[in-house]
Amino acid sequence: MGNSALRAHVETAQKTGVFQLKDRGLTEFPADLQKLTSNLRTIDLSNNKIESLPPLLIGKFTLLKSLSLNNNKLTVLPDEICSLKKLETLSLNNNHLRELPSTFGQLSALKTLSLSGNQLGALPPQLCTLRHLDVVDLSKNQIRSIPDTVGELQVIELNLNQNQISQISVKISCCPRLKILRLEENCLELSMLPQSILSDSQICLLAVEGNLFEIKKLRELEGYDKYMERFTATKKKFA
């Protein structure tokens, strides 16, 4: 991509606070964006070939609210990304990430996190300290089990479709705001699904198709009627 085209994008972004450069075959994060650290609110560099983020630059976007780097080649995130105190939306679908920085819990304004199609082997414990997190998409990763720490998650919607989950901690029923839990196409036996999800949680939409049991067997479990009450009440609210 030519320098003049990039310059034009930078000039536009200076006025709008939005820098969007998708499908351009970029192999690195544009260094020219250092001129815009104090006024960008949105950066979208999806569908490129970016392999890493510049540590010295990425943390300086003090007003950044939305960062999208879907469909790139990121293998690791620098710790400096955790300095983005205003960041509300982070989309990193279809990269090669295996873990999140240990300081990820410092992204205190984060509301929506999309990490579908990466190589995460576990539910990142750092997510449990994020108090404003509403929606987390961890579908299409390599997660095998959901640990006790899940009970501290503040999310409203958790998408774990298409992982390799065979075990779920009963603590998932303790999530104070969890309403939508997606567990489709995993490796769950019915005996491994905590019954308290049905009888004693806030969850009003449980999606479990494509596991190692028939859905009609789920309906026979104790507590299913309580779950259906929540499901129906929510449906009415949005009808």
GROMACS .gro file of C-alpha atoms in nm, residues 63-228:
model
  166
   63LEU     CA    1  -0.872   0.772   2.443
   64LEU     CA    2  -0.908   0.442   2.254
   65LYS     CA    3  -1.247   0.277   2.308
   66SER     CA    4  -1.249   0.012   2.036
   67LEU     CA    5  -0.965  -0.198   1.893
   68SER     CA    6  -1.028  -0.459   1.622
   69LEU     CA    7  -0.758  -0.686   1.486
   70ASN     CA    8  -0.968  -0.979   1.367
   71ASN     CA    9  -0.814  -1.215   1.111
   72ASN     CA   10  -0.448  -1.130   1.158
   73LYS     CA   11  -0.147  -1.340   1.266
   74LEU     CA   12  -0.097  -1.228   1.626
   75THR     CA   13   0.065  -1.489   1.848
   76VAL     CA   14   0.109  -1.276   2.161
   77LEU     CA   15  -0.020  -0.948   2.304
   78PRO     CA   16   0.227  -0.706   2.465
   79ASP     CA   17   0.166  -0.614   2.831
   80GLU     CA   18   0.142  -0.251   2.721
   81ILE     CA   19  -0.200  -0.314   2.565
   82CYS     CA   20  -0.327  -0.334   2.924
   83SER     CA   21  -0.262   0.041   2.966
   84LEU     CA   22  -0.566   0.124   2.751
   85LYS     CA   23  -0.783   0.239   3.041
   86LYS     CA   24  -1.073   0.357   2.822
   87LEU     CA   25  -1.090   0.045   2.603
   88GLU     CA   26  -1.444  -0.096   2.594
   89THR     CA   27  -1.434  -0.332   2.294
   90LEU     CA   28  -1.146  -0.563   2.197
   91SER     CA   29  -1.190  -0.793   1.896
   92LEU     CA   30  -0.912  -1.041   1.824
   93ASN     CA   31  -1.100  -1.322   1.648
   94ASN     CA   32  -0.905  -1.562   1.427
   95ASN     CA   33  -0.547  -1.499   1.538
   96HIS     CA   34  -0.298  -1.742   1.698
   97LEU     CA   35  -0.316  -1.634   2.063
   98ARG     CA   36  -0.245  -1.897   2.328
   99GLU     CA   37  -0.282  -1.674   2.636
  100LEU     CA   38  -0.349  -1.319   2.752
  101PRO     CA   39  -0.100  -1.090   2.930
  102SER     CA   40  -0.094  -1.140   3.309
  103THR     CA   41  -0.193  -0.773   3.351
  104PHE     CA   42  -0.503  -0.807   3.130
  105GLY     CA   43  -0.724  -0.741   3.434
  106GLN     CA   44  -0.611  -0.376   3.422
  107LEU     CA   45  -0.839  -0.312   3.121
  108SER     CA   46  -1.097  -0.188   3.368
  109ALA     CA   47  -1.341  -0.034   3.116
  110LEU     CA   48  -1.363  -0.346   2.894
  111LYS     CA   49  -1.721  -0.451   2.811
  112THR     CA   50  -1.689  -0.679   2.508
  113LEU     CA   51  -1.408  -0.924   2.438
  114SER     CA   52  -1.397  -1.144   2.126
  115LEU     CA   53  -1.131  -1.413   2.105
  116SER     CA   54  -1.304  -1.668   1.883
  117GLY     CA   55  -1.080  -1.885   1.667
  118ASN     CA   56  -0.756  -1.862   1.865
  119GLN     CA   57  -0.551  -2.128   2.047
  120LEU     CA   58  -0.642  -2.065   2.410
  121GLY     CA   59  -0.613  -2.382   2.615
  122ALA     CA   60  -0.787  -2.248   2.925
  123LEU     CA   61  -1.035  -1.988   3.044
  124PRO     CA   62  -0.811  -1.686   3.116
  125PRO     CA   63  -0.833  -1.618   3.494
  126GLN     CA   64  -0.757  -1.247   3.430
  127LEU     CA   65  -1.114  -1.205   3.302
  128CYS     CA   66  -1.250  -1.256   3.653
  129THR     CA   67  -1.124  -0.917   3.773
  130LEU     CA   68  -1.296  -0.721   3.495
  131ARG     CA   69  -1.605  -0.576   3.661
  132HIS     CA   70  -1.769  -0.420   3.355
  133LEU     CA   71  -1.724  -0.713   3.118
  134ASP     CA   72  -2.061  -0.799   2.960
  135VAL     CA   73  -1.988  -1.030   2.667
  136VAL     CA   74  -1.702  -1.276   2.616
  137ASP     CA   75  -1.663  -1.491   2.306
  138LEU     CA   76  -1.412  -1.775   2.350
  139SER     CA   77  -1.564  -2.004   2.087
  140LYS     CA   78  -1.343  -2.214   1.856
  141ASN     CA   79  -1.048  -2.241   2.096
  142GLN     CA   80  -0.894  -2.544   2.270
  143ILE     CA   81  -1.041  -2.508   2.618
  144ARG     CA   82  -1.091  -2.845   2.791
  145SER     CA   83  -1.235  -2.754   3.130
  146ILE     CA   84  -1.395  -2.466   3.317
  147PRO     CA   85  -1.230  -2.410   3.659
  148ASP     CA   86  -1.371  -2.285   3.991
  149THR     CA   87  -1.254  -1.930   3.919
  150VAL     CA   88  -1.539  -1.902   3.667
  151GLY     CA   89  -1.771  -1.817   3.959
  152GLU     CA   90  -1.611  -1.473   3.982
  153LEU     CA   91  -1.687  -1.379   3.620
  154GLN     CA   92  -1.917  -1.077   3.589
  155VAL     CA   93  -2.025  -1.142   3.229
  156ILE     CA   94  -2.383  -1.152   3.102
  157GLU     CA   95  -2.302  -1.371   2.802
  158LEU     CA   96  -2.029  -1.636   2.775
  159ASN     CA   97  -1.975  -1.815   2.445
  160LEU     CA   98  -1.773  -2.137   2.472
  161ASN     CA   99  -1.904  -2.309   2.159
  162GLN     CA  100  -1.673  -2.542   1.966
  163ASN     CA  101  -1.408  -2.605   2.228
  164GLN     CA  102  -1.311  -2.941   2.383
  165ILE     CA  103  -1.483  -2.891   2.717
  166SER     CA  104  -1.556  -3.209   2.912
  167GLN     CA  105  -1.566  -3.066   3.265
  168ILE     CA  106  -1.741  -2.763   3.414
  169SER     CA  107  -1.707  -2.640   3.771
  170VAL     CA  108  -2.029  -2.617   3.965
  171LYS     CA  109  -1.918  -2.261   4.050
  172ILE     CA  110  -2.045  -2.148   3.710
  173SER     CA  111  -2.387  -2.131   3.879
  174CYS     CA  112  -2.252  -1.857   4.108
  175CYS     CA  113  -2.184  -1.607   3.829
  176PRO     CA  114  -2.394  -1.311   3.948
  177ARG     CA  115  -2.490  -1.173   3.606
  178LEU     CA  116  -2.456  -1.471   3.370
  179LYS     CA  117  -2.774  -1.499   3.162
  180ILE     CA  118  -2.654  -1.663   2.838
  181LEU     CA  119  -2.422  -1.965   2.837
  182ARG     CA  120  -2.326  -2.120   2.504
  183LEU     CA  121  -2.161  -2.463   2.516
  184GLU     CA  122  -2.253  -2.609   2.177
  185GLU     CA  123  -2.027  -2.866   2.010
  186ASN     CA  124  -1.807  -2.959   2.304
  187CYS     CA  125  -1.726  -3.295   2.466
  188LEU     CA  126  -1.975  -3.285   2.753
  189GLU     CA  127  -2.143  -3.593   2.900
  190LEU     CA  128  -2.477  -3.509   3.061
  191SER     CA  129  -2.339  -3.619   3.400
  192MET     CA  130  -2.071  -3.347   3.372
  193LEU     CA  131  -2.320  -3.063   3.335
  194PRO     CA  132  -2.377  -2.916   3.684
  195GLN     CA  133  -2.749  -2.945   3.765
  196SER     CA  134  -2.726  -2.618   3.957
  197ILE     CA  135  -2.704  -2.441   3.618
  198LEU     CA  136  -3.068  -2.542   3.579
  199SER     CA  137  -3.195  -2.523   3.935
  200ASP     CA  138  -2.993  -2.250   4.099
  201SER     CA  139  -2.840  -1.992   3.864
  202GLN     CA  140  -2.929  -1.674   3.673
  203ILE     CA  141  -2.885  -1.849   3.337
  204CYS     CA  142  -3.193  -1.816   3.118
  205LEU     CA  143  -3.046  -1.934   2.787
  206LEU     CA  144  -2.839  -2.251   2.790
  207ALA     CA  145  -2.722  -2.375   2.448
  208VAL     CA  146  -2.577  -2.728   2.464
  209GLU     CA  147  -2.657  -2.889   2.128
  210GLY     CA  148  -2.385  -3.103   1.972
  211ASN     CA  149  -2.244  -3.260   2.289
  212LEU     CA  150  -2.232  -3.626   2.399
  213PHE     CA  151  -2.597  -3.648   2.505
  214GLU     CA  152  -2.944  -3.608   2.361
  215ILE     CA  153  -3.118  -3.281   2.438
  216LYS     CA  154  -3.432  -3.468   2.549
  217LYS     CA  155  -3.226  -3.620   2.834
  218LEU     CA  156  -3.150  -3.267   2.956
  219ARG     CA  157  -3.524  -3.206   2.990
  220GLU     CA  158  -3.551  -3.499   3.233
  221LEU     CA  159  -3.302  -3.349   3.479
  222GLU     CA  160  -3.410  -3.214   3.815
  223GLY     CA  161  -3.429  -2.834   3.797
  224TYR     CA  162  -3.513  -2.818   3.426
  225ASP     CA  163  -3.857  -2.675   3.507
  226LYS     CA  164  -3.693  -2.391   3.704
  227TYR     CA  165  -3.465  -2.318   3.409
  228MET     CA  166  -3.766  -2.311   3.174
   0.00000   0.00000   0.00000
